[in-house]
Amino acid sequence: MSARESGLGGNAQQKLLAFASLIVLVIGFSLASPNFFQVSNIMAILQATSVNGVLAVGVTLIIITGGIDLSIGTLMTFCAVMTGVVLTWLGMPLPLGVLTAVGTGALCGFVSGGLVARMKIPPFIATLGMMLVLKGLSLIVTGTKPIYFNDTPGFTTIAQGSLIGQIIPLPVPNGVLVLFIVAGVAAWILGRTVLGRYTFALGSNEEAVRLSGVNTEFWKIAIYTLAGAICGIAGLLIASRLNSAQPALGLGYELEAIAAVVIGGTSLSGGRGTILGTLIGALIMSVLTNGLRVLSVAPEWQTVVTGAIIIVAVYADQMRRRGRS
Amino acid sequence: MFTRRTLLGAVAALSLMTGATGAVAQDKLYVPLISKGFQHQFWQAVKVGADKAGAELGVEVTFEGPDNESQVDKQIDMLAAALAKKPAAIGFAALDSQAAIPLLKQAQEANIPVIAFDSGVDSDIPLATASTDNLAAAALAADKMAELIGGEGKVAVVAHDQTSRTGVDRRDGFVNRIKESHPNIEVVTIEYGGGDHLKSTEITKAILTANPDIKGIFGTNEGSAIGVVNGVKESGAKVVVVGYDSGKAQKDAIREGVMAGAITQNPVGIGYETVKAAVAAAKGETVEKNIDTGFYWYDKTNIDNPEISAVLYD
Amino acid sequence: MSELVRMEAIDKSFPGVHALKSVNFDLHSGEVHALMGENGAGKSTLMKVLSGVYEPDSGRVFVDGQEVKLPTPKAAQDLGIGIIHQELALMRDLTVAQNIWIGREPRLSFGRIDEAKLNADAAAIFASMHIRMDPRTPVEGLTIARQQMVEIAKALSYRSRVLIMDEPTAALNDAEIAELFAIIRRLKAEGVGIIYISHKMDEIKQISDRVTVMRDGAYVGTVVADETPISKIISMMVGRELKDEAVTIPDLSRAETALEVIDVSRGKELKNISFSLKKGEILGFAGLMGAGRTELARAIFGAEPIDSGEIRVHGRPVRINSPAEAVRAGIGYLSEDRKHYGLALGMDVRANIAMASLRRHSDAIGRIDEAALAKIAKDYIAKLAIRTPSDRQELRLLSGGNQQKVVIAKWLLRDCDILIFDEPTRGIDVGAKAEIYRLLNELAAQGKAIIVISSELPEVLRLSHRIAVMCEGRLTGILPGGADQEKIMALATERNGKTAA
């Protein structure tokens, strides 16, 4: 593995640049508005990053294999809904709800992986199908009404509480803690384990991996399952954040997550990417959204600026690659 | 990732924005409105009313909302960003009241008064709610529908969504009034098109195919109503269409006679009353708990009356 | 014979590489001028300069005695310089004629394409080449050789007077090569100048008039083909003399059988194939393109399913339904197409060597033991003399021969004792070839059972202890090592029991 393919590390120069642009955004917004660089607003930004960040980490794994997963947004919702079913409707204890979210995600990821790896349906189509199926299932299970978690004490603290705030006087929400733990584990898997190695290898040359005697179907399904489980964690976070499972939510989240991944320098054609990049990408997205709002930029223009930034970021990345090779 | 040049570009862009927003002077009261959307003409009309009140009362007003009404968490993020700006008061139309409670509590602790508008907020934190009585308005639509189809026959509802307060109230207001007061009329089906023109069009055509003898269809918001009109036009059926809200397409349909009439809320009034109440609350004055902003039935005969045309928007 | 092209003191650098060092080259009309050199010698770069892909840093190019600038491939085409790339660049789903005229389709009104004229024009070109080809055939269904004919026709359609052919015979069998040479001779007679890049010495002697040799980006010299012995050309290329060794066949009468293939069939591609392979033996597979040798290898390896038949490894019947199962049975396969099927080019040497053995070098929860792999990779780099700055070098930066060694290292690490080499030296230069041959012999001496599939008869003869010959999906015979070429060709063309002329 060359350095840029490892997990949290990666090409120092690229990461520095990405990180630098994040810092410049933060400084720029701070100078533009005194209300931006306040503890409460920074925490709001981090909180807003947590769900999209976790989703982006999950889909990073799949994109590195050269695949794509469009179902992550509605899968997240479906996991939240199933958690609601277990906790609110069946009145089970909290840990079982957490398990349900992760388990539902893993199961759906397993199905997507099977469609892609075993039945050879192109990932775009397979996960597009899953996206709609899961959206429908969420509406069916809930009868289209949100499920609230008022009967489960402590549920909202999963995303909204602050363990860190009890240790140091900085109320970092638990959702953010969860994001960093998920990212750390994913980076470790990518950089240090067989699963991670095959993730890159599949994206680099799948047929060569198969002809090396590797059971590519198994590993591909494993990666989709892992990504699904991570979506389950995102489902848990958003449910805890909203104190409810909103069945209509979810469409569009996949594109935001993919945008964060791409801004982070992961190649959509596979074989290349880092979790740290994705993390920075997700932060750039939410700093931008929040900053433009704090500056009271008209919402129409917020969308234009965000779109332009995505294009500029990917273009800059392309230029850098071309310059190097 | 970013080259130095793009970084400079970003800084330049930011400084431009700062210049543009530098007008947010500290001495002026600042009232942000977080709505449920901003792209529909309805919300734009609310914004017009809010801006009008802002100009009259000399306060800075901003207005924003998520792209569609399922984005509960996006709206929460907007509320968080609005709170960060330390406003004098906040106007808020919740997509999901429960989800917003932690932030509303935060506002309460910071002594920032909250005024709910449109469908309101399911909590006692808001000091006042400026809204249309959707149940009563939809009931009026049911009465008008009954009158237009001669008190008997089948009707259908194309609703905009099955989770939000307005969606539920308008559907129930219509259906319950039909059940209670018009026993010879049957509501054969209720379908949901998400307020999307195209989806509502397809739904309408499907309803007409399934029930060729249907006499009337009620569309519960602007997008649904226009979808119903399109669907009826495309299949060439003779059906009484009753709409909700306004907008250019709906007004044209009423003038052409394709749509029999529609309920209009007073969106301009909603925006105006919200800001007015917010400013009053910020100054420590007491405000009325429920501000009814009213609704009207309009059709070909009264569409150009000054009283009606003032609350219609294009 | 007039001078068509002259290139003077061409110099070209890329970041970190001085690719061309003041190179001279010239081409006459009606001549075949072979351009030779090991991989990385600068042949392709020089031809890219001539075909307008690269602009030289300095130096001059003359066409018909006039100095010209070739800033784009279009400019080169307009001057009548056509190039046929080694990796064919045809659109598989379009027809032959559509491929030839892509971007220059004859138009009717309203932007409609004049398909009739398109096909007729293409047919005319094939007629002038004396080739029978239906312009309406989709390219997808053509053999590599036929696709090459399409490429040549496409180049001719630009009225090319200079035709650059980059390893045109790499994927052709002998009959097809003969056909290609016939076309080249006709073009030559019409005054076309041909620049011919190849690694195959016998072809150079057959077809070319002059030979220019390059080494390390520099011009070495130009010689007349007829008057120069092959050994001289090779020594010009590698800068030293290479010895050509004859095969020595070891006594394997007491060696145990490693692999038995019994009555294996699949569809029309493989018909009732049976053979056995002993430990320490090198079994060569000869045959024409499409004889079913690669298909057989893929069937043994489980990459494609078999319809019937049995495979035994060390006497035990095994069921092989996937490459993973083949590897568990100790069978390794080195594909003919390293880049597509053998290697992850974007990953480094260490990762590629470890690719088939990660499970053995990781713990229960899947953590990879990088320290152990680093040591192993460095061992193999030394043992196989893989030329790479380090085990972290990305594979795409290695030469073809070194990439091939990495694939071999991968299978050695996996402890496979049956190794199937499909075209092990394709695209590898002469010096590295000799090293691969030496390596194969060493592996056999260590007791590995080896199958070598090669379309180059000299290679099969030089390596094989026994030679299996295939034709049209059947195994038509197994000859002892060192058998003469006529016997092999007779078996390779034996159609349903009858020998073709």
PDB file of N, CA and C in Angstrom, chain B residues 84-133:
ATOM      1  N   ALA B  84     -27.679  31.161  17.037  1.00  0.00           N
ATOM      2  CA  ALA B  84     -26.299  31.618  17.157  1.00  0.00           C
ATOM      3  C   ALA B  84     -26.192  33.110  16.866  1.00  0.00           C
ATOM      4  N   LYS B  85     -27.135  33.632  16.093  1.00  0.00           N
ATOM      5  CA  LYS B  85     -27.072  35.049  15.729  1.00  0.00           C
ATOM      6  C   LYS B  85     -27.644  35.944  16.827  1.00  0.00           C
ATOM      7  N   LYS B  86     -28.044  35.368  17.962  1.00  0.00           N
ATOM      8  CA  LYS B  86     -28.584  36.123  19.106  1.00  0.00           C
ATOM      9  C   LYS B  86     -29.700  37.078  18.686  1.00  0.00           C
ATOM     10  N   PRO B  87     -30.778  36.548  18.174  1.00  0.00           N
ATOM     11  CA  PRO B  87     -31.857  37.412  17.690  1.00  0.00           C
ATOM     12  C   PRO B  87     -32.700  37.976  18.832  1.00  0.00           C
ATOM     13  N   ALA B  88     -33.519  38.990  18.505  1.00  0.00           N
ATOM     14  CA  ALA B  88     -34.427  39.573  19.492  1.00  0.00           C
ATOM     15  C   ALA B  88     -35.590  38.634  19.751  1.00  0.00           C
ATOM     16  N   ALA B  89     -36.061  37.966  18.672  1.00  0.00           N
ATOM     17  CA  ALA B  89     -37.136  36.977  18.780  1.00  0.00           C
ATOM     18  C   ALA B  89     -37.054  36.090  17.553  1.00  0.00           C
ATOM     19  N   ILE B  90     -37.735  34.936  17.622  1.00  0.00           N
ATOM     20  CA  ILE B  90     -37.678  34.005  16.494  1.00  0.00           C
ATOM     21  C   ILE B  90     -39.086  33.635  16.080  1.00  0.00           C
ATOM     22  N   GLY B  91     -39.316  33.593  14.761  1.00  0.00           N
ATOM     23  CA  GLY B  91     -40.570  33.042  14.236  1.00  0.00           C
ATOM     24  C   GLY B  91     -40.278  31.643  13.735  1.00  0.00           C
ATOM     25  N   PHE B  92     -41.155  30.681  14.076  1.00  0.00           N
ATOM     26  CA  PHE B  92     -40.815  29.293  13.761  1.00  0.00           C
ATOM     27  C   PHE B  92     -42.065  28.510  13.357  1.00  0.00           C
ATOM     28  N   ALA B  93     -41.987  27.817  12.222  1.00  0.00           N
ATOM     29  CA  ALA B  93     -43.068  26.919  11.800  1.00  0.00           C
ATOM     30  C   ALA B  93     -42.486  25.515  11.795  1.00  0.00           C
ATOM     31  N   ALA B  94     -42.785  24.720  12.826  1.00  0.00           N
ATOM     32  CA  ALA B  94     -42.092  23.447  13.011  1.00  0.00           C
ATOM     33  C   ALA B  94     -42.564  22.381  12.033  1.00  0.00           C
ATOM     34  N   LEU B  95     -41.600  21.659  11.461  1.00  0.00           N
ATOM     35  CA  LEU B  95     -41.938  20.463  10.686  1.00  0.00           C
ATOM     36  C   LEU B  95     -42.269  19.339  11.651  1.00  0.00           C
ATOM     37  N   ASP B  96     -41.499  19.263  12.739  1.00  0.00           N
ATOM     38  CA  ASP B  96     -41.799  18.303  13.792  1.00  0.00           C
ATOM     39  C   ASP B  96     -41.495  18.973  15.122  1.00  0.00           C
ATOM     40  N   SER B  97     -42.555  19.207  15.892  1.00  0.00           N
ATOM     41  CA  SER B  97     -42.396  20.004  17.114  1.00  0.00           C
ATOM     42  C   SER B  97     -41.465  19.343  18.115  1.00  0.00           C
ATOM     43  N   GLN B  98     -41.634  18.027  18.276  1.00  0.00           N
ATOM     44  CA  GLN B  98     -40.837  17.302  19.281  1.00  0.00           C
ATOM     45  C   GLN B  98     -39.348  17.454  19.036  1.00  0.00           C
ATOM     46  N   ALA B  99     -38.983  17.337  17.760  1.00  0.00           N
ATOM     47  CA  ALA B  99     -37.565  17.368  17.414  1.00  0.00           C
ATOM     48  C   ALA B  99     -36.940  18.703  17.766  1.00  0.00           C
ATOM     49  N   ALA B 100     -37.779  19.754  17.807  1.00  0.00           N
ATOM     50  CA  ALA B 100     -37.238  21.097  18.011  1.00  0.00           C
ATOM     51  C   ALA B 100     -37.154  21.476  19.477  1.00  0.00           C
ATOM     52  N   ILE B 101     -37.724  20.659  20.332  1.00  0.00           N
ATOM     53  CA  ILE B 101     -37.834  21.045  21.745  1.00  0.00           C
ATOM     54  C   ILE B 101     -36.503  21.439  22.399  1.00  0.00           C
ATOM     55  N   PRO B 102     -35.427  20.649  22.235  1.00  0.00           N
ATOM     56  CA  PRO B 102     -34.172  21.046  22.893  1.00  0.00           C
ATOM     57  C   PRO B 102     -33.729  22.449  22.509  1.00  0.00           C
ATOM     58  N   LEU B 103     -33.874  22.790  21.230  1.00  0.00           N
ATOM     59  CA  LEU B 103     -33.439  24.116  20.803  1.00  0.00           C
ATOM     60  C   LEU B 103     -34.389  25.184  21.298  1.00  0.00           C
ATOM     61  N   LEU B 104     -35.693  24.859  21.334  1.00  0.00           N
ATOM     62  CA  LEU B 104     -36.655  25.835  21.828  1.00  0.00           C
ATOM     63  C   LEU B 104     -36.385  26.130  23.303  1.00  0.00           C
ATOM     64  N   LYS B 105     -35.995  25.071  24.033  1.00  0.00           N
ATOM     65  CA  LYS B 105     -35.647  25.263  25.446  1.00  0.00           C
ATOM     66  C   LYS B 105     -34.448  26.187  25.561  1.00  0.00           C
ATOM     67  N   GLN B 106     -33.495  25.963  24.647  1.00  0.00           N
ATOM     68  CA  GLN B 106     -32.296  26.805  24.621  1.00  0.00           C
ATOM     69  C   GLN B 106     -32.686  28.267  24.406  1.00  0.00           C
ATOM     70  N   ALA B 107     -33.644  28.490  23.499  1.00  0.00           N
ATOM     71  CA  ALA B 107     -34.120  29.844  23.226  1.00  0.00           C
ATOM     72  C   ALA B 107     -34.760  30.427  24.481  1.00  0.00           C
ATOM     73  N   GLN B 108     -35.554  29.589  25.140  1.00  0.00           N
ATOM     74  CA  GLN B 108     -36.241  30.032  26.350  1.00  0.00           C
ATOM     75  C   GLN B 108     -35.230  30.470  27.416  1.00  0.00           C
ATOM     76  N   GLU B 109     -34.180  29.627  27.576  1.00  0.00           N
ATOM     77  CA  GLU B 109     -33.157  29.943  28.565  1.00  0.00           C
ATOM     78  C   GLU B 109     -32.438  31.245  28.231  1.00  0.00           C
ATOM     79  N   ALA B 110     -32.280  31.503  26.913  1.00  0.00           N
ATOM     80  CA  ALA B 110     -31.582  32.716  26.495  1.00  0.00           C
ATOM     81  C   ALA B 110     -32.537  33.906  26.426  1.00  0.00           C
ATOM     82  N   ASN B 111     -33.783  33.683  26.896  1.00  0.00           N
ATOM     83  CA  ASN B 111     -34.796  34.738  26.865  1.00  0.00           C
ATOM     84  C   ASN B 111     -35.086  35.273  25.470  1.00  0.00           C
ATOM     85  N   ILE B 112     -35.063  34.366  24.489  1.00  0.00           N
ATOM     86  CA  ILE B 112     -35.434  34.764  23.139  1.00  0.00           C
ATOM     87  C   ILE B 112     -36.877  34.307  22.915  1.00  0.00           C
ATOM     88  N   PRO B 113     -37.835  35.230  22.783  1.00  0.00           N
ATOM     89  CA  PRO B 113     -39.218  34.802  22.599  1.00  0.00           C
ATOM     90  C   PRO B 113     -39.420  34.097  21.261  1.00  0.00           C
ATOM     91  N   VAL B 114     -40.270  33.069  21.265  1.00  0.00           N
ATOM     92  CA  VAL B 114     -40.541  32.318  20.044  1.00  0.00           C
ATOM     93  C   VAL B 114     -42.007  32.513  19.657  1.00  0.00           C
ATOM     94  N   ILE B 115     -42.240  32.895  18.408  1.00  0.00           N
ATOM     95  CA  ILE B 115     -43.602  32.999  17.899  1.00  0.00           C
ATOM     96  C   ILE B 115     -43.790  31.910  16.859  1.00  0.00           C
ATOM     97  N   ALA B 116     -44.781  31.043  17.063  1.00  0.00           N
ATOM     98  CA  ALA B 116     -45.037  29.995  16.079  1.00  0.00           C
ATOM     99  C   ALA B 116     -45.894  30.544  14.959  1.00  0.00           C
ATOM    100  N   PHE B 117     -45.710  30.007  13.757  1.00  0.00           N
ATOM    101  CA  PHE B 117     -46.605  30.435  12.677  1.00  0.00           C
ATOM    102  C   PHE B 117     -46.943  29.263  11.772  1.00  0.00           C
ATOM    103  N   ASP B 118     -47.890  29.492  10.878  1.00  0.00           N
ATOM    104  CA  ASP B 118     -48.448  28.461   9.996  1.00  0.00           C
ATOM    105  C   ASP B 118     -49.018  27.331  10.835  1.00  0.00           C
ATOM    106  N   SER B 119     -48.408  26.128  10.778  1.00  0.00           N
ATOM    107  CA  SER B 119     -49.008  25.029  11.520  1.00  0.00           C
ATOM    108  C   SER B 119     -48.644  25.063  13.001  1.00  0.00           C
ATOM    109  N   GLY B 120     -47.760  25.990  13.356  1.00  0.00           N
ATOM    110  CA  GLY B 120     -47.490  26.157  14.765  1.00  0.00           C
ATOM    111  C   GLY B 120     -46.485  25.175  15.326  1.00  0.00           C
ATOM    112  N   VAL B 121     -46.342  25.216  16.645  1.00  0.00           N
ATOM    113  CA  VAL B 121     -45.407  24.341  17.347  1.00  0.00           C
ATOM    114  C   VAL B 121     -46.158  23.688  18.500  1.00  0.00           C
ATOM    115  N   ASP B 122     -46.019  22.376  18.606  1.00  0.00           N
ATOM    116  CA  ASP B 122     -46.741  21.612  19.616  1.00  0.00           C
ATOM    117  C   ASP B 122     -46.017  21.699  20.954  1.00  0.00           C
ATOM    118  N   SER B 123     -46.098  22.832  21.625  1.00  0.00           N
ATOM    119  CA  SER B 123     -45.347  23.032  22.870  1.00  0.00           C
ATOM    120  C   SER B 123     -45.860  24.309  23.498  1.00  0.00           C
ATOM    121  N   ASP B 124     -45.573  24.515  24.797  1.00  0.00           N
ATOM    122  CA  ASP B 124     -46.032  25.765  25.382  1.00  0.00           C
ATOM    123  C   ASP B 124     -44.943  26.824  25.409  1.00  0.00           C
ATOM    124  N   ILE B 125     -43.819  26.537  24.764  1.00  0.00           N
ATOM    125  CA  ILE B 125     -42.758  27.539  24.728  1.00  0.00           C
ATOM    126  C   ILE B 125     -43.126  28.755  23.863  1.00  0.00           C
ATOM    127  N   PRO B 126     -43.698  28.549  22.658  1.00  0.00           N
ATOM    128  CA  PRO B 126     -44.046  29.736  21.868  1.00  0.00           C
ATOM    129  C   PRO B 126     -45.065  30.608  22.604  1.00  0.00           C
ATOM    130  N   LEU B 127     -44.841  31.910  22.559  1.00  0.00           N
ATOM    131  CA  LEU B 127     -45.732  32.825  23.258  1.00  0.00           C
ATOM    132  C   LEU B 127     -47.034  33.005  22.497  1.00  0.00           C
ATOM    133  N   ALA B 128     -46.972  32.806  21.162  1.00  0.00           N
ATOM    134  CA  ALA B 128     -48.171  32.991  20.353  1.00  0.00           C
ATOM    135  C   ALA B 128     -48.063  32.163  19.088  1.00  0.00           C
ATOM    136  N   THR B 129     -49.211  31.904  18.453  1.00  0.00           N
ATOM    137  CA  THR B 129     -49.203  31.180  17.197  1.00  0.00           C
ATOM    138  C   THR B 129     -50.041  31.945  16.181  1.00  0.00           C
ATOM    139  N   ALA B 130     -49.424  32.287  15.061  1.00  0.00           N
ATOM    140  CA  ALA B 130     -50.161  32.974  13.998  1.00  0.00           C
ATOM    141  C   ALA B 130     -50.448  31.958  12.908  1.00  0.00           C
ATOM    142  N   SER B 131     -51.715  31.571  12.752  1.00  0.00           N
ATOM    143  CA  SER B 131     -51.976  30.509  11.784  1.00  0.00           C
ATOM    144  C   SER B 131     -53.409  30.540  11.269  1.00  0.00           C
ATOM    145  N   THR B 132     -53.612  29.742  10.241  1.00  0.00           N
ATOM    146  CA  THR B 132     -54.931  29.534   9.695  1.00  0.00           C
ATOM    147  C   THR B 132     -55.558  28.378  10.453  1.00  0.00           C
ATOM    148  N   ASP B 133     -56.884  28.464  10.693  1.00  0.00           N
ATOM    149  CA  ASP B 133     -57.550  27.301  11.255  1.00  0.00           C
ATOM    150  C   ASP B 133     -57.835  26.340  10.103  1.00  0.00           C
TER     151      ASP B 133
END
